[in-house]
Amino acid sequence: MSDCLFCKIIDGSIPSTKVYEDDHVYAFTDISPVAKGHTLLIPKHHCKDLFEMPEDVARNLYAAAPKVANAIKAAFNPIGMNTINNNGEAAGQTVFHYHLHFIPRYDEKEGLALNWQTQNYTAEQLVEVAESIKAHL
Ligand code: 5GP
Ligand code: ZN
C-alpha cells in the first residue's frame, strides 16, 4: 500500500534497523522502544490487522516468531518476553499494518506495564461466551 508506513519500511523507502527478513516477513527494532531489544515483526503482505490476515500470511508470520524471540533472548538475556499485537485504535493500534511486538522483560519496574483487571464469570457464563464464539467458527 503506497501510503502505509510499514510497507514503505519493507520496500526501503523509509529507513529501519532490520534484524530479520525472509520472503514473507520483515523484523526491525521499534523506533520508540519500551525495553532494550523491543522489535516488530510484520508480514510483507499488507493487512491492516489480525482480522484481515489470511491464514497463509499468519502461518508464515508465526513461523518466524520463535527465531526473532530467541535472537532477542540470546542477545540480551531477558528474564521474560511479551509478544503483543494491538488491533484497532481502541486496543492501542497506531500503525495500521499488522505488527507483532516482541518486548523483552528485565525487571518489574521498567518497560511494559500490564494491568489485567479480571472479571468474575460463573461457569455458566463462561460456557455461554464460548458457545457465542464457537457459533462463528
Ligand atoms: P502500535 O501502537 O500500532 O501497536 O505500535 C506501533 C509501533 O510502531 C510503536 O511502538 C511505534 O514506536 C512504532 N513505530 C512508529 N513509527 C515507526 C517508524 O517509523 N519506525 C519504527 N522502527 N517504528 C515505528
Ligand atoms: Zn502496509
PDB file of C-alpha atoms and ligand atoms in Angstrom:
ATOM      1  CA  MET A   1       0.000   0.000   0.000  1.00  0.00           C
ATOM      2  CA  SER A   2       1.562   3.252  -1.151  1.00  0.00           C
ATOM      3  CA  ASP A   3       0.563   5.335   1.889  1.00  0.00           C
ATOM      4  CA  CYS A   4       1.426   2.724   4.536  1.00  0.00           C
ATOM      5  CA  LEU A   5       4.407   3.468   6.794  1.00  0.00           C
ATOM      6  CA  PHE A   6       5.357  -0.178   7.289  1.00  0.00           C
ATOM      7  CA  CYS A   7       5.002  -1.025   3.562  1.00  0.00           C
ATOM      8  CA  LYS A   8       7.485   1.804   2.978  1.00  0.00           C
ATOM      9  CA  ILE A   9       9.822   0.294   5.573  1.00  0.00           C
ATOM     10  CA  ILE A  10       9.605  -3.062   3.754  1.00  0.00           C
ATOM     11  CA  ASP A  11      10.387  -1.516   0.356  1.00  0.00           C
ATOM     12  CA  GLY A  12      13.224   0.558   1.851  1.00  0.00           C
ATOM     13  CA  SER A  13      11.806   3.986   1.036  1.00  0.00           C
ATOM     14  CA  ILE A  14      11.727   4.667   4.798  1.00  0.00           C
ATOM     15  CA  PRO A  15      14.835   3.534   6.699  1.00  0.00           C
ATOM     16  CA  SER A  16      14.648   0.983   9.500  1.00  0.00           C
ATOM     17  CA  THR A  17      17.022  -1.040  11.637  1.00  0.00           C
ATOM     18  CA  LYS A  18      16.362  -4.503  10.198  1.00  0.00           C
ATOM     19  CA  VAL A  19      17.009  -7.580  12.301  1.00  0.00           C
ATOM     20  CA  TYR A  20      15.499 -10.297  10.067  1.00  0.00           C
ATOM     21  CA  GLU A  21      13.903 -10.755   6.665  1.00  0.00           C
ATOM     22  CA  ASP A  22      12.678 -13.670   4.575  1.00  0.00           C
ATOM     23  CA  ASP A  23      10.302 -13.981   1.607  1.00  0.00           C
ATOM     24  CA  HIS A  24       7.253 -13.355   3.794  1.00  0.00           C
ATOM     25  CA  VAL A  25       8.223 -11.256   6.820  1.00  0.00           C
ATOM     26  CA  TYR A  26      10.365  -8.338   7.946  1.00  0.00           C
ATOM     27  CA  ALA A  27      11.547  -7.614  11.507  1.00  0.00           C
ATOM     28  CA  PHE A  28      13.064  -4.360  12.766  1.00  0.00           C
ATOM     29  CA  THR A  29      13.602  -2.535  16.016  1.00  0.00           C
ATOM     30  CA  ASP A  30      10.860  -0.242  17.291  1.00  0.00           C
ATOM     31  CA  ILE A  31      11.745   3.451  16.919  1.00  0.00           C
ATOM     32  CA  SER A  32      10.443   4.148  20.462  1.00  0.00           C
ATOM     33  CA  PRO A  33      11.396   1.020  22.388  1.00  0.00           C
ATOM     34  CA  VAL A  34       9.802   0.344  25.760  1.00  0.00           C
ATOM     35  CA  ALA A  35      12.697  -2.000  26.604  1.00  0.00           C
ATOM     36  CA  LYS A  36      16.082  -2.895  25.109  1.00  0.00           C
ATOM     37  CA  GLY A  37      15.500  -5.171  22.123  1.00  0.00           C
ATOM     38  CA  HIS A  38      11.853  -4.137  21.502  1.00  0.00           C
ATOM     39  CA  THR A  39      11.307  -5.486  17.983  1.00  0.00           C
ATOM     40  CA  LEU A  40       8.422  -5.510  15.493  1.00  0.00           C
ATOM     41  CA  LEU A  41       7.672  -8.447  13.166  1.00  0.00           C
ATOM     42  CA  ILE A  42       5.461  -7.657  10.168  1.00  0.00           C
ATOM     43  CA  PRO A  43       4.134  -9.571   7.162  1.00  0.00           C
ATOM     44  CA  LYS A  44       5.266  -8.324   3.740  1.00  0.00           C
ATOM     45  CA  HIS A  45       1.683  -8.764   2.578  1.00  0.00           C
ATOM     46  CA  HIS A  46      -0.188  -5.617   3.671  1.00  0.00           C
ATOM     47  CA  CYS A  47      -3.060  -6.336   6.023  1.00  0.00           C
ATOM     48  CA  LYS A  48      -4.425  -3.812   8.455  1.00  0.00           C
ATOM     49  CA  ASP A  49      -4.804  -6.079  11.448  1.00  0.00           C
ATOM     50  CA  LEU A  50      -5.344  -9.663  12.598  1.00  0.00           C
ATOM     51  CA  PHE A  51      -8.972  -9.610  11.449  1.00  0.00           C
ATOM     52  CA  GLU A  52      -7.835  -9.104   7.842  1.00  0.00           C
ATOM     53  CA  MET A  53      -4.922 -11.534   7.889  1.00  0.00           C
ATOM     54  CA  PRO A  54      -5.138 -14.535   5.535  1.00  0.00           C
ATOM     55  CA  GLU A  55      -4.206 -17.906   7.058  1.00  0.00           C
ATOM     56  CA  ASP A  56      -1.090 -18.403   4.938  1.00  0.00           C
ATOM     57  CA  VAL A  57       0.182 -14.965   5.961  1.00  0.00           C
ATOM     58  CA  ALA A  58      -0.398 -15.856   9.620  1.00  0.00           C
ATOM     59  CA  ARG A  59       1.388 -19.194   9.171  1.00  0.00           C
ATOM     60  CA  ASN A  60       4.446 -17.534   7.632  1.00  0.00           C
ATOM     61  CA  LEU A  61       4.475 -14.756  10.211  1.00  0.00           C
ATOM     62  CA  TYR A  62       4.337 -17.060  13.214  1.00  0.00           C
ATOM     63  CA  ALA A  63       6.896 -19.412  11.648  1.00  0.00           C
ATOM     64  CA  ALA A  64       9.401 -16.575  12.070  1.00  0.00           C
ATOM     65  CA  ALA A  65       8.309 -15.580  15.586  1.00  0.00           C
ATOM     66  CA  PRO A  66      10.411 -18.092  17.589  1.00  0.00           C
ATOM     67  CA  LYS A  67      13.505 -17.131  15.584  1.00  0.00           C
ATOM     68  CA  VAL A  68      13.063 -13.454  16.409  1.00  0.00           C
ATOM     69  CA  ALA A  69      12.234 -14.159  20.072  1.00  0.00           C
ATOM     70  CA  ASN A  70      15.237 -16.443  20.519  1.00  0.00           C
ATOM     71  CA  ALA A  71      17.592 -13.972  18.840  1.00  0.00           C
ATOM     72  CA  ILE A  72      16.476 -11.224  21.248  1.00  0.00           C
ATOM     73  CA  LYS A  73      16.831 -13.663  24.142  1.00  0.00           C
ATOM     74  CA  ALA A  74      20.351 -14.671  23.052  1.00  0.00           C
ATOM     75  CA  ALA A  75      21.377 -11.033  22.563  1.00  0.00           C
ATOM     76  CA  PHE A  76      20.143  -9.541  25.834  1.00  0.00           C
ATOM     77  CA  ASN A  77      19.284 -12.425  28.176  1.00  0.00           C
ATOM     78  CA  PRO A  78      15.904 -11.057  29.337  1.00  0.00           C
ATOM     79  CA  ILE A  79      14.086 -12.846  32.147  1.00  0.00           C
ATOM     80  CA  GLY A  80      10.874 -12.941  30.078  1.00  0.00           C
ATOM     81  CA  MET A  81       9.198 -11.567  26.961  1.00  0.00           C
ATOM     82  CA  ASN A  82       5.739 -10.379  25.937  1.00  0.00           C
ATOM     83  CA  THR A  83       4.547 -10.687  22.348  1.00  0.00           C
ATOM     84  CA  ILE A  84       1.714  -8.253  21.788  1.00  0.00           C
ATOM     85  CA  ASN A  85      -0.416  -7.282  18.805  1.00  0.00           C
ATOM     86  CA  ASN A  86      -2.840  -4.350  19.011  1.00  0.00           C
ATOM     87  CA  ASN A  87      -5.856  -4.452  16.695  1.00  0.00           C
ATOM     88  CA  GLY A  88      -7.881  -1.279  16.314  1.00  0.00           C
ATOM     89  CA  GLU A  89      -7.483   2.173  17.830  1.00  0.00           C
ATOM     90  CA  ALA A  90      -9.392   1.103  20.943  1.00  0.00           C
ATOM     91  CA  ALA A  91      -6.753  -1.571  21.523  1.00  0.00           C
ATOM     92  CA  GLY A  92      -3.893   0.915  21.112  1.00  0.00           C
ATOM     93  CA  GLN A  93      -3.056   0.324  17.439  1.00  0.00           C
ATOM     94  CA  THR A  94      -1.393   3.368  15.871  1.00  0.00           C
ATOM     95  CA  VAL A  95       0.117   1.900  12.686  1.00  0.00           C
ATOM     96  CA  PHE A  96      -2.425   0.118  10.519  1.00  0.00           C
ATOM     97  CA  HIS A  97      -0.219  -2.578   9.021  1.00  0.00           C
ATOM     98  CA  TYR A  98      -0.307  -5.673  11.257  1.00  0.00           C
ATOM     99  CA  HIS A  99       2.698  -5.947  13.573  1.00  0.00           C
ATOM    100  CA  LEU A 100       3.696  -8.225  16.427  1.00  0.00           C
ATOM    101  CA  HIS A 101       5.663  -6.548  19.228  1.00  0.00           C
ATOM    102  CA  PHE A 102       8.431  -8.511  20.970  1.00  0.00           C
ATOM    103  CA  ILE A 103       9.028  -6.818  24.312  1.00  0.00           C
ATOM    104  CA  PRO A 104      11.765  -8.301  26.488  1.00  0.00           C
ATOM    105  CA  ARG A 105      11.299  -8.080  30.259  1.00  0.00           C
ATOM    106  CA  TYR A 106      14.225  -7.356  32.525  1.00  0.00           C
ATOM    107  CA  ASP A 107      12.621  -6.492  35.839  1.00  0.00           C
ATOM    108  CA  GLU A 108       9.252  -5.464  37.244  1.00  0.00           C
ATOM    109  CA  LYS A 109       9.843  -1.713  37.128  1.00  0.00           C
ATOM    110  CA  GLU A 110      10.889  -0.981  33.569  1.00  0.00           C
ATOM    111  CA  GLY A 111       9.328  -1.458  30.156  1.00  0.00           C
ATOM    112  CA  LEU A 112       5.812  -2.648  29.557  1.00  0.00           C
ATOM    113  CA  ALA A 113       3.190  -2.082  32.269  1.00  0.00           C
ATOM    114  CA  LEU A 114       0.330  -4.548  32.086  1.00  0.00           C
ATOM    115  CA  ASN A 115      -2.738  -4.122  34.234  1.00  0.00           C
ATOM    116  CA  TRP A 116      -5.103  -7.082  33.830  1.00  0.00           C
ATOM    117  CA  GLN A 117      -8.347  -6.361  35.618  1.00  0.00           C
ATOM    118  CA  THR A 118     -10.098  -9.685  35.867  1.00  0.00           C
ATOM    119  CA  GLN A 119     -13.866 -10.010  35.955  1.00  0.00           C
ATOM    120  CA  ASN A 120     -15.965 -12.598  37.735  1.00  0.00           C
ATOM    121  CA  TYR A 121     -17.805 -15.004  35.414  1.00  0.00           C
ATOM    122  CA  THR A 122     -19.815 -18.012  36.518  1.00  0.00           C
ATOM    123  CA  ALA A 123     -19.180 -21.392  34.892  1.00  0.00           C
ATOM    124  CA  GLU A 124     -22.482 -20.994  33.006  1.00  0.00           C
ATOM    125  CA  GLN A 125     -21.465 -17.565  31.713  1.00  0.00           C
ATOM    126  CA  LEU A 126     -18.119 -18.938  30.536  1.00  0.00           C
ATOM    127  CA  VAL A 127     -19.955 -21.675  28.598  1.00  0.00           C
ATOM    128  CA  GLU A 128     -22.294 -19.081  27.092  1.00  0.00           C
ATOM    129  CA  VAL A 129     -19.368 -16.939  25.964  1.00  0.00           C
ATOM    130  CA  ALA A 130     -17.577 -19.938  24.444  1.00  0.00           C
ATOM    131  CA  GLU A 131     -20.746 -21.006  22.601  1.00  0.00           C
ATOM    132  CA  SER A 132     -21.157 -17.490  21.155  1.00  0.00           C
ATOM    133  CA  ILE A 133     -17.645 -17.597  19.728  1.00  0.00           C
ATOM    134  CA  LYS A 134     -17.916 -21.200  18.513  1.00  0.00           C
ATOM    135  CA  ALA A 135     -21.022 -20.304  16.544  1.00  0.00           C
ATOM    136  CA  HIS A 136     -18.813 -18.264  14.202  1.00  0.00           C
ATOM    137  CA  LEU A 137     -16.025 -20.813  13.678  1.00  0.00           C
TER     138      LEU A 137
HETATM  139  P1  5GP B   1       1.028   0.039  17.778  1.00  0.00           P
HETATM  140  O1  5GP B   1       0.745   1.124  18.777  1.00  0.00           O
HETATM  141  O2  5GP B   1       0.332   0.287  16.451  1.00  0.00           O
HETATM  142  O3  5GP B   1       0.783  -1.352  18.308  1.00  0.00           O
HETATM  143  O4  5GP B   1       2.586   0.098  17.532  1.00  0.00           O
HETATM  144  C1  5GP B   1       3.199   0.868  16.560  1.00  0.00           C
HETATM  145  C2  5GP B   1       4.668   0.878  16.886  1.00  0.00           C
HETATM  146  O5  5GP B   1       5.370   1.332  15.756  1.00  0.00           O
HETATM  147  C3  5GP B   1       5.024   1.807  18.044  1.00  0.00           C
HETATM  148  O6  5GP B   1       5.647   1.062  19.083  1.00  0.00           O
HETATM  149  C4  5GP B   1       5.954   2.831  17.411  1.00  0.00           C
HETATM  150  O7  5GP B   1       7.004   3.219  18.252  1.00  0.00           O
HETATM  151  C5  5GP B   1       6.453   2.105  16.170  1.00  0.00           C
HETATM  152  N1  5GP B   1       6.786   2.975  15.071  1.00  0.00           N
HETATM  153  C6  5GP B   1       6.026   4.000  14.590  1.00  0.00           C
HETATM  154  N2  5GP B   1       6.648   4.584  13.542  1.00  0.00           N
HETATM  155  C7  5GP B   1       7.816   3.911  13.368  1.00  0.00           C
HETATM  156  C8  5GP B   1       8.894   4.066  12.435  1.00  0.00           C
HETATM  157  O8  5GP B   1       8.908   4.911  11.549  1.00  0.00           O
HETATM  158  N3  5GP B   1       9.924   3.184  12.553  1.00  0.00           N
HETATM  159  C9  5GP B   1       9.954   2.213  13.508  1.00  0.00           C
HETATM  160  N4  5GP B   1      11.020   1.417  13.560  1.00  0.00           N
HETATM  161  N5  5GP B   1       8.959   2.055  14.402  1.00  0.00           N
HETATM  162  C10 5GP B   1       7.894   2.893  14.324  1.00  0.00           C
HETATM  163 ZN    ZN B   2       1.336  -1.806   4.772  1.00  0.00          ZN
END
